[in-house]
Protein backbone atom coordinates (compact mmCIF):
# COMPACT_ATOMS: atom_id res chain seq x y z
CA UNK A 1 0.00 0.00 0.00
CA UNK A 2 1.18 3.48 -0.89
CA UNK A 3 2.30 5.05 2.41
CA UNK A 4 0.79 8.40 1.46
CA UNK A 5 -2.61 6.93 0.62
CA UNK A 6 -5.16 7.77 3.33
CA UNK A 7 -6.53 4.72 5.11
CA UNK A 8 -10.24 3.91 5.09
CA UNK A 9 -11.25 4.12 8.75
CA UNK A 10 -14.98 4.75 8.54
CA UNK A 11 -18.02 3.20 6.92
CA UNK A 12 -21.43 4.71 6.31
CA UNK A 13 -24.55 2.57 6.72
CA UNK A 14 -27.60 4.23 5.15
CA UNK A 15 -30.56 2.96 7.19
CA UNK A 16 -33.28 5.56 6.87
CA UNK A 17 -35.29 3.77 4.16
CA UNK A 18 -38.88 2.82 4.88
CA UNK A 19 -38.58 -0.86 3.95
CA UNK A 20 -41.81 -0.97 1.94
CA UNK A 21 -40.72 -4.20 0.19
CA UNK A 22 -41.05 -5.97 3.52
CA UNK A 23 -44.41 -4.77 4.79
CA UNK A 24 -46.13 -5.53 7.08
CA UNK A 25 -43.04 -6.68 9.07
CA UNK A 26 -41.47 -3.24 8.67
CA UNK A 27 -44.50 -1.19 9.65
CA UNK A 28 -43.19 -0.54 13.17
CA UNK A 29 -39.75 -2.12 12.98
CA UNK A 30 -36.70 -1.11 10.93
CA UNK A 31 -35.94 -3.56 8.13
CA UNK A 32 -32.29 -3.46 9.23
CA UNK A 33 -33.39 -5.27 12.42
CA UNK A 34 -35.05 -8.24 10.68
CA UNK A 35 -33.18 -11.29 11.95
CA UNK A 36 -31.37 -13.67 9.62
CA UNK A 37 -31.46 -16.75 11.88
CA UNK A 38 -30.74 -14.80 15.09
CA UNK A 39 -28.78 -11.72 14.04
CA UNK A 40 -30.25 -8.52 12.65
CA UNK A 41 -29.39 -7.77 9.03
CA UNK A 42 -27.38 -4.68 9.88
CA UNK A 43 -25.11 -6.65 12.22
CA UNK A 44 -23.93 -8.80 9.32
CA UNK A 45 -22.83 -5.62 7.53
CA UNK A 46 -21.21 -4.20 10.66
CA UNK A 47 -19.26 -7.42 11.26
CA UNK A 48 -18.15 -7.37 7.61
CA UNK A 49 -16.81 -3.83 8.09
CA UNK A 50 -14.96 -4.85 11.28
CA UNK A 51 -13.47 -7.94 9.65
CA UNK A 52 -12.31 -5.67 6.82
CA UNK A 53 -10.39 -3.47 9.28
CA UNK A 54 -12.85 -0.58 9.65
CA UNK A 55 -13.39 0.59 13.23
CA UNK A 56 -15.84 3.46 13.00
CA UNK A 57 -19.31 3.35 11.59
CA UNK A 58 -21.83 6.03 10.88
CA UNK A 59 -25.42 4.90 10.66
CA UNK A 60 -27.80 7.20 8.81
CA UNK A 61 -31.13 6.76 10.53
CA UNK A 62 -34.59 8.23 10.38
CA UNK A 63 -37.85 8.16 12.29
CA UNK A 64 -38.76 4.78 13.77
CA UNK A 65 -35.19 3.49 13.79
CA UNK A 66 -34.33 3.67 17.50
CA UNK A 67 -34.15 -0.14 17.72
CA UNK A 68 -30.90 0.07 15.73
CA UNK A 69 -29.36 2.47 18.27
CA UNK A 70 -30.50 0.27 21.16
CA UNK A 71 -29.05 -2.79 19.47
CA UNK A 72 -25.51 -1.37 19.34
CA UNK A 73 -25.81 0.12 22.84
CA UNK A 74 -25.33 -1.53 26.25
CA UNK A 75 -28.43 -3.30 27.56
CA UNK A 76 -28.05 -3.05 31.35
CA UNK A 77 -31.26 -4.90 32.19
CA UNK A 78 -30.47 -7.78 29.86
CA UNK A 79 -26.87 -8.04 31.05
CA UNK A 80 -28.00 -8.02 34.68
CA UNK A 81 -30.54 -10.75 34.05
CA UNK A 82 -28.10 -13.00 32.17
CA UNK A 83 -25.44 -12.44 34.84
CA UNK A 84 -27.81 -13.41 37.65
CA UNK A 85 -28.77 -16.57 35.75
CA UNK A 86 -25.12 -17.36 35.01
CA UNK A 87 -25.72 -17.45 31.23
CA UNK A 88 -22.15 -16.55 30.34
CA UNK A 89 -22.26 -17.35 26.62
CA UNK A 90 -25.31 -15.22 25.99
CA UNK A 91 -23.87 -12.44 28.13
CA UNK A 92 -20.69 -12.43 26.06
CA UNK A 93 -22.73 -12.44 22.85
CA UNK A 94 -24.73 -9.37 23.74
CA UNK A 95 -21.75 -7.57 25.32
CA UNK A 96 -19.67 -8.08 22.22
CA UNK A 97 -22.30 -6.22 20.17
CA UNK A 98 -21.96 -3.01 22.18
CA UNK A 99 -18.17 -3.41 22.44
CA UNK A 100 -17.90 -4.14 18.74
CA UNK A 101 -17.34 -0.77 17.21
CA UNK A 102 -17.55 3.01 17.53
CA UNK A 103 -20.92 4.07 16.22
CA UNK A 104 -22.21 7.54 15.40
CA UNK A 105 -25.71 8.30 14.20
CA UNK A 106 -26.90 10.98 11.83
CA UNK A 107 -30.57 11.62 11.14
CA UNK A 108 -31.78 11.83 7.58
CA UNK A 109 -34.96 13.82 8.07
CA UNK A 110 -36.44 12.88 4.71
CA UNK A 111 -35.68 9.78 2.65
CA UNK A 112 -34.47 11.57 -0.49
CA UNK A 113 -32.26 8.87 -1.94
CA UNK A 114 -28.99 7.06 -1.37
CA UNK A 115 -26.86 10.03 -2.48
CA UNK A 116 -28.72 12.27 -0.03
CA UNK A 117 -28.18 9.71 2.76
CA UNK A 118 -24.43 9.48 2.11
CA UNK A 119 -24.13 13.28 2.00
CA UNK A 120 -25.50 13.43 5.57
CA UNK A 121 -22.21 11.84 6.74
CA UNK A 122 -20.02 14.55 5.21
CA UNK A 123 -19.18 16.34 8.46
CA UNK A 124 -18.31 13.12 10.28
CA UNK A 125 -16.24 11.73 7.43
CA UNK A 126 -14.24 14.87 6.63
CA UNK A 127 -11.57 14.72 3.91
CA UNK A 128 -11.06 10.95 4.08
CA UNK A 129 -11.93 7.96 1.92
CA UNK A 130 -14.72 5.83 3.39
CA UNK A 131 -16.78 2.71 2.86
CA UNK A 132 -20.53 2.46 2.26
CA UNK A 133 -22.47 -0.66 3.20
CA UNK A 134 -26.09 -1.24 2.21
CA UNK A 135 -27.17 -3.80 4.77
CA UNK A 136 -29.96 -5.22 2.53
CA UNK A 137 -27.18 -6.76 0.48
CA UNK A 138 -25.91 -9.57 2.68
CA UNK A 139 -22.70 -11.03 1.30
CA UNK A 140 -21.30 -14.35 2.42
CA UNK A 141 -17.65 -14.51 1.38
CA UNK A 142 -14.40 -16.05 2.54
CA UNK A 143 -12.68 -12.67 2.30
CA UNK A 144 -15.24 -10.03 3.36
CA UNK A 145 -16.52 -8.14 0.32
CA UNK A 146 -15.53 -4.77 1.83
CA UNK A 147 -11.99 -6.11 2.33
CA UNK A 148 -11.90 -7.15 -1.35
CA UNK A 149 -12.84 -3.59 -2.34
CA UNK A 150 -10.32 -2.07 0.08
CA UNK A 151 -7.54 -4.13 -1.51
CA UNK A 152 -8.38 -2.50 -4.86
CA UNK A 153 -8.57 0.95 -3.28
CA UNK A 154 -5.18 0.41 -1.65
CA UNK A 155 -3.69 -0.61 -5.01
CA UNK A 156 -5.19 2.07 -7.26
CA UNK A 157 -6.01 4.86 -4.77
CA UNK A 158 -9.41 5.40 -6.38
CA UNK A 159 -13.09 4.78 -5.64
CA UNK A 160 -14.31 1.19 -6.09
CA UNK A 161 -17.81 -0.31 -6.33
CA UNK A 162 -18.87 -3.94 -5.94
CA UNK A 163 -20.26 -5.54 -9.10
CA UNK A 164 -22.21 -8.66 -9.89
CA UNK A 165 -23.70 -10.08 -13.09
CA UNK A 166 -27.49 -10.11 -12.91
CA UNK A 167 -30.14 -11.46 -15.33
CA UNK A 168 -31.67 -9.03 -17.81
CA UNK A 169 -35.17 -9.26 -16.36
CA UNK A 170 -34.02 -7.77 -13.04
CA UNK A 171 -31.37 -5.35 -14.31
CA UNK A 172 -33.66 -2.33 -13.92
CA UNK A 173 -33.55 -2.74 -10.11
CA UNK A 174 -29.88 -1.75 -10.06
CA UNK A 175 -27.24 0.78 -10.95
CA UNK A 176 -25.59 -0.68 -14.05
CA UNK A 177 -22.08 0.00 -15.37
CA UNK A 178 -20.40 0.22 -18.73
CA UNK A 179 -16.88 -1.02 -18.01
CA UNK A 180 -13.63 -2.30 -19.50
CA UNK A 181 -12.04 -5.38 -17.92
CA UNK A 182 -8.48 -4.89 -16.71
CA UNK A 183 -5.93 -7.49 -15.67
CA UNK A 184 -5.48 -7.82 -11.92
CA UNK A 185 -3.82 -10.59 -9.93
CA UNK A 186 -3.66 -12.83 -12.99
CA UNK A 187 -7.40 -12.54 -13.78
CA UNK A 188 -9.06 -10.52 -16.54
CA UNK A 189 -12.68 -10.98 -15.52
CA UNK A 190 -12.80 -9.54 -11.99
CA UNK A 191 -11.64 -5.96 -12.12
CA UNK A 192 -13.11 -3.29 -14.38
CA UNK A 193 -12.41 0.31 -15.14
CA UNK A 194 -15.79 2.02 -15.28
CA UNK A 195 -16.61 4.20 -18.29
CA UNK A 196 -20.22 5.05 -17.52
CA UNK A 197 -23.09 4.11 -15.25
CA UNK A 198 -26.87 4.36 -15.21
CA UNK A 199 -29.23 4.06 -12.24
CA UNK A 200 -32.11 1.64 -12.82
CA UNK A 201 -32.04 1.55 -16.65
CA UNK A 202 -34.76 -0.06 -18.76
CA UNK A 203 -33.54 -3.55 -19.78
CA UNK A 204 -33.03 -2.43 -23.40
CA UNK A 205 -31.00 0.58 -22.25
CA UNK A 206 -28.74 -1.23 -19.78
CA UNK A 207 -25.09 -0.84 -20.86
CA UNK A 208 -24.19 -4.34 -19.56
CA UNK A 209 -25.34 -7.04 -17.17
CA UNK A 210 -22.95 -5.81 -14.46
CA UNK A 211 -24.93 -4.36 -11.57
CA UNK A 212 -23.66 -2.34 -8.63
CA UNK A 213 -24.13 -4.19 -5.33
CA UNK A 214 -24.30 -2.35 -2.02
CA UNK A 215 -20.61 -2.00 -1.16
CA UNK A 216 -18.56 1.04 -2.09
CA UNK A 217 -15.21 2.59 -1.21
CA UNK A 218 -15.45 6.28 -2.01
CA UNK A 219 -12.93 9.10 -2.06
CA UNK A 220 -14.16 12.30 -0.40
CA UNK A 221 -14.66 14.18 -3.71
CA UNK A 222 -17.92 12.23 -3.95
CA UNK A 223 -19.53 14.75 -1.58
CA UNK A 224 -19.08 17.64 -4.03
CA UNK A 225 -20.42 15.40 -6.79
CA UNK A 226 -23.53 14.57 -4.76
CA UNK A 227 -24.04 18.27 -4.14
CA UNK A 228 -23.80 19.12 -7.81
CA UNK A 229 -26.26 16.59 -9.25
CA UNK A 230 -30.00 16.88 -9.74
CA UNK A 231 -32.53 14.31 -8.50
CA UNK A 232 -32.59 11.29 -10.84
CA UNK A 233 -34.39 7.93 -10.83
CA UNK A 234 -37.47 8.01 -8.59
CA UNK A 235 -36.98 11.77 -8.06
CA UNK A 236 -34.17 10.99 -5.59
CA UNK A 237 -30.53 12.03 -5.30
CA UNK A 238 -28.80 8.92 -6.56
CA UNK A 239 -25.31 7.82 -5.54
CA UNK A 240 -24.89 6.28 -9.01
CA UNK A 241 -25.45 9.71 -10.62
CA UNK A 242 -22.87 11.25 -8.28
CA UNK A 243 -20.37 8.53 -9.21
CA UNK A 244 -21.04 9.21 -12.87
CA UNK A 245 -20.31 12.88 -12.21
CA UNK A 246 -17.09 11.94 -10.37
CA UNK A 247 -16.00 9.88 -13.40
CA UNK A 248 -15.41 13.12 -15.29
CA UNK A 249 -12.43 13.91 -13.05
CA UNK A 250 -11.40 10.61 -11.41
CA UNK A 251 -11.09 6.96 -12.38
CA UNK A 252 -13.53 4.56 -10.71
CA UNK A 253 -13.06 0.82 -10.52
CA UNK A 254 -15.59 -1.99 -10.24
CA UNK A 255 -14.81 -5.35 -8.69
CA UNK A 256 -16.79 -8.48 -9.49
CA UNK A 257 -16.32 -9.72 -5.94
CA UNK A 258 -16.04 -13.34 -4.83
CA UNK A 259 -18.88 -14.55 -2.62
CA UNK A 260 -22.62 -15.14 -2.50
CA UNK A 261 -24.92 -12.13 -2.29
CA UNK A 262 -28.48 -12.20 -0.99
CA UNK A 263 -30.95 -9.40 -1.50
CA UNK A 264 -32.29 -9.61 2.04
CA UNK A 265 -34.50 -6.54 1.54
CA UNK A 266 -36.66 -8.74 -0.67
CA UNK A 267 -38.86 -11.47 0.81
CA UNK A 268 -37.62 -14.30 -1.41
CA UNK A 269 -33.98 -13.21 -1.09
CA UNK A 270 -34.42 -13.05 2.67
CA UNK A 271 -35.83 -16.59 2.76
CA UNK A 272 -32.92 -17.92 0.69
CA UNK A 273 -30.40 -16.22 2.99
CA UNK A 274 -32.17 -17.59 6.06
CA UNK A 275 -32.00 -21.17 4.78
CA UNK A 276 -28.36 -20.92 3.66
CA UNK A 277 -27.18 -19.25 6.87
CA UNK A 278 -29.10 -21.69 9.07
CA UNK A 279 -27.59 -24.66 7.21
CA UNK A 280 -24.11 -23.27 7.90
CA UNK A 281 -24.66 -22.94 11.64
CA UNK A 282 -22.74 -25.42 13.79
CA UNK A 283 -25.52 -25.47 16.40
CA UNK A 284 -28.52 -25.71 14.04
CA UNK A 285 -27.30 -26.82 10.63
CA UNK A 286 -27.43 -30.57 11.05
CA UNK A 287 -30.92 -30.75 12.52
CA UNK A 288 -32.21 -28.17 10.05
CA UNK A 289 -30.78 -30.15 7.13
CA UNK A 290 -32.51 -33.28 8.41
CA UNK A 291 -35.77 -31.39 8.77
CA UNK A 292 -35.52 -29.98 5.23
CA UNK A 293 -34.91 -33.46 3.81
CA UNK A 294 -38.24 -34.61 5.26
CA UNK A 295 -40.16 -31.97 3.30
CA UNK A 296 -41.94 -33.32 0.26
CA UNK A 297 -40.83 -30.74 -2.27
C1 LIG B 1 -29.29 0.91 -4.52
C2 LIG B 1 -28.46 1.67 -5.55
C3 LIG B 1 -28.27 0.83 -6.81
C4 LIG B 1 -27.65 -0.50 -6.45
C5 LIG B 1 -28.50 -1.21 -5.37
C6 LIG B 1 -27.78 -2.45 -4.87
O1 LIG B 1 -30.60 0.76 -5.02
O2 LIG B 1 -29.13 2.90 -5.86
O3 LIG B 1 -27.42 1.52 -7.71
O4 LIG B 1 -27.56 -1.30 -7.60
O5 LIG B 1 -28.70 -0.35 -4.23
O6 LIG B 1 -28.56 -3.16 -3.96
P1 LIG B 1 -31.85 0.36 -4.08
O7 LIG B 1 -31.77 -1.12 -3.88
O8 LIG B 1 -31.68 1.12 -2.80
O9 LIG B 1 -33.06 0.77 -4.86
Coordinates of N, CA, C and O and ligand atoms in Angstrom, one line a residue, residues 21 114 134 136-137 173-176 199-200 211-214 216 238-240 261, ligand 1:
X21 N -40.7 -2.9 0.8 CA -40.7 -4.2 0.2 C -41.0 -5.3 1.2 O -41.2 -6.4 0.9
X114 N -30.2 7.6 -1.9 CA -29.0 7.1 -1.4 C -27.9 8.1 -1.4 O -27.1 8.2 -0.4
X134 N -24.6 -1.2 2.2 CA -26.1 -1.2 2.2 C -26.5 -2.6 2.8 O -26.2 -3.6 2.3
X136 N -29.1 -4.3 3.3 CA -30.0 -5.2 2.5 C -29.2 -6.3 1.8 O -29.7 -7.4 1.5
X137 N -28.0 -5.8 1.2 CA -27.2 -6.8 0.5 C -26.3 -7.5 1.5 O -25.3 -7.0 2.0
X173 N -33.5 -3.0 -11.6 CA -33.6 -2.7 -10.1 C -32.2 -2.2 -9.6 O -32.1 -1.9 -8.4
X174 N -31.3 -2.0 -10.5 CA -29.9 -1.8 -10.1 C -29.3 -0.5 -10.7 O -29.8 -0.1 -11.8
X175 N -28.1 -0.1 -10.2 CA -27.2 0.8 -10.9 C -26.4 -0.1 -11.8 O -26.0 -1.2 -11.4
X176 N -26.3 0.2 -13.1 CA -25.6 -0.7 -14.1 C -24.4 0.1 -14.7 O -24.5 1.3 -15.0
X199 N -28.4 4.6 -13.3 CA -29.2 4.1 -12.2 C -30.6 3.5 -12.8 O -31.3 4.2 -13.5
X200 N -30.8 2.3 -12.5 CA -32.1 1.6 -12.8 C -32.5 1.9 -14.3 O -33.6 2.4 -14.6
X211 N -24.2 -5.3 -12.5 CA -24.9 -4.4 -11.6 C -24.1 -4.0 -10.4 O -23.2 -4.8 -9.9
X212 N -24.3 -2.8 -9.9 CA -23.7 -2.3 -8.6 C -24.4 -3.0 -7.4 O -25.6 -3.0 -7.4
X213 N -23.6 -3.6 -6.6 CA -24.1 -4.2 -5.3 C -23.7 -3.3 -4.2 O -22.7 -2.6 -4.3
X214 N -24.5 -3.4 -3.1 CA -24.3 -2.4 -2.0 C -23.0 -2.3 -1.2 O -23.1 -2.3 0.0
X216 N -19.3 0.0 -1.4 CA -18.6 1.0 -2.1 C -17.4 1.5 -1.2 O -17.5 1.5 0.0
X238 N -29.3 10.3 -6.4 CA -28.8 8.9 -6.6 C -27.3 8.9 -6.4 O -26.6 9.7 -7.1
X239 N -26.8 8.0 -5.7 CA -25.3 7.8 -5.5 C -24.7 7.5 -6.9 O -23.6 7.9 -7.2
X240 N -25.4 6.7 -7.7 CA -24.9 6.3 -9.0 C -24.7 7.5 -9.9 O -23.7 7.6 -10.6
X261 N -24.2 -13.3 -2.7 CA -24.9 -12.1 -2.3 C -26.4 -12.5 -2.2 O -27.0 -13.1 -3.1
Ligands
LIG1 C1 -29.3 0.9 -4.5 C2 -28.5 1.7 -5.6 C3 -28.3 0.8 -6.8 C4 -27.7 -0.5 -6.4 C5 -28.5 -1.2 -5.4 C6 -27.8 -2.4 -4.9 O1 -30.6 0.8 -5.0 O2 -29.1 2.9 -5.9 O3 -27.4 1.5 -7.7 O4 -27.6 -1.3 -7.6 O5 -28.7 -0.3 -4.2 O6 -28.6 -3.2 -4.0 P1 -31.9 0.4 -4.1 O7 -31.8 -1.1 -3.9 O8 -31.7 1.1 -2.8 O9 -33.1 0.8 -4.9

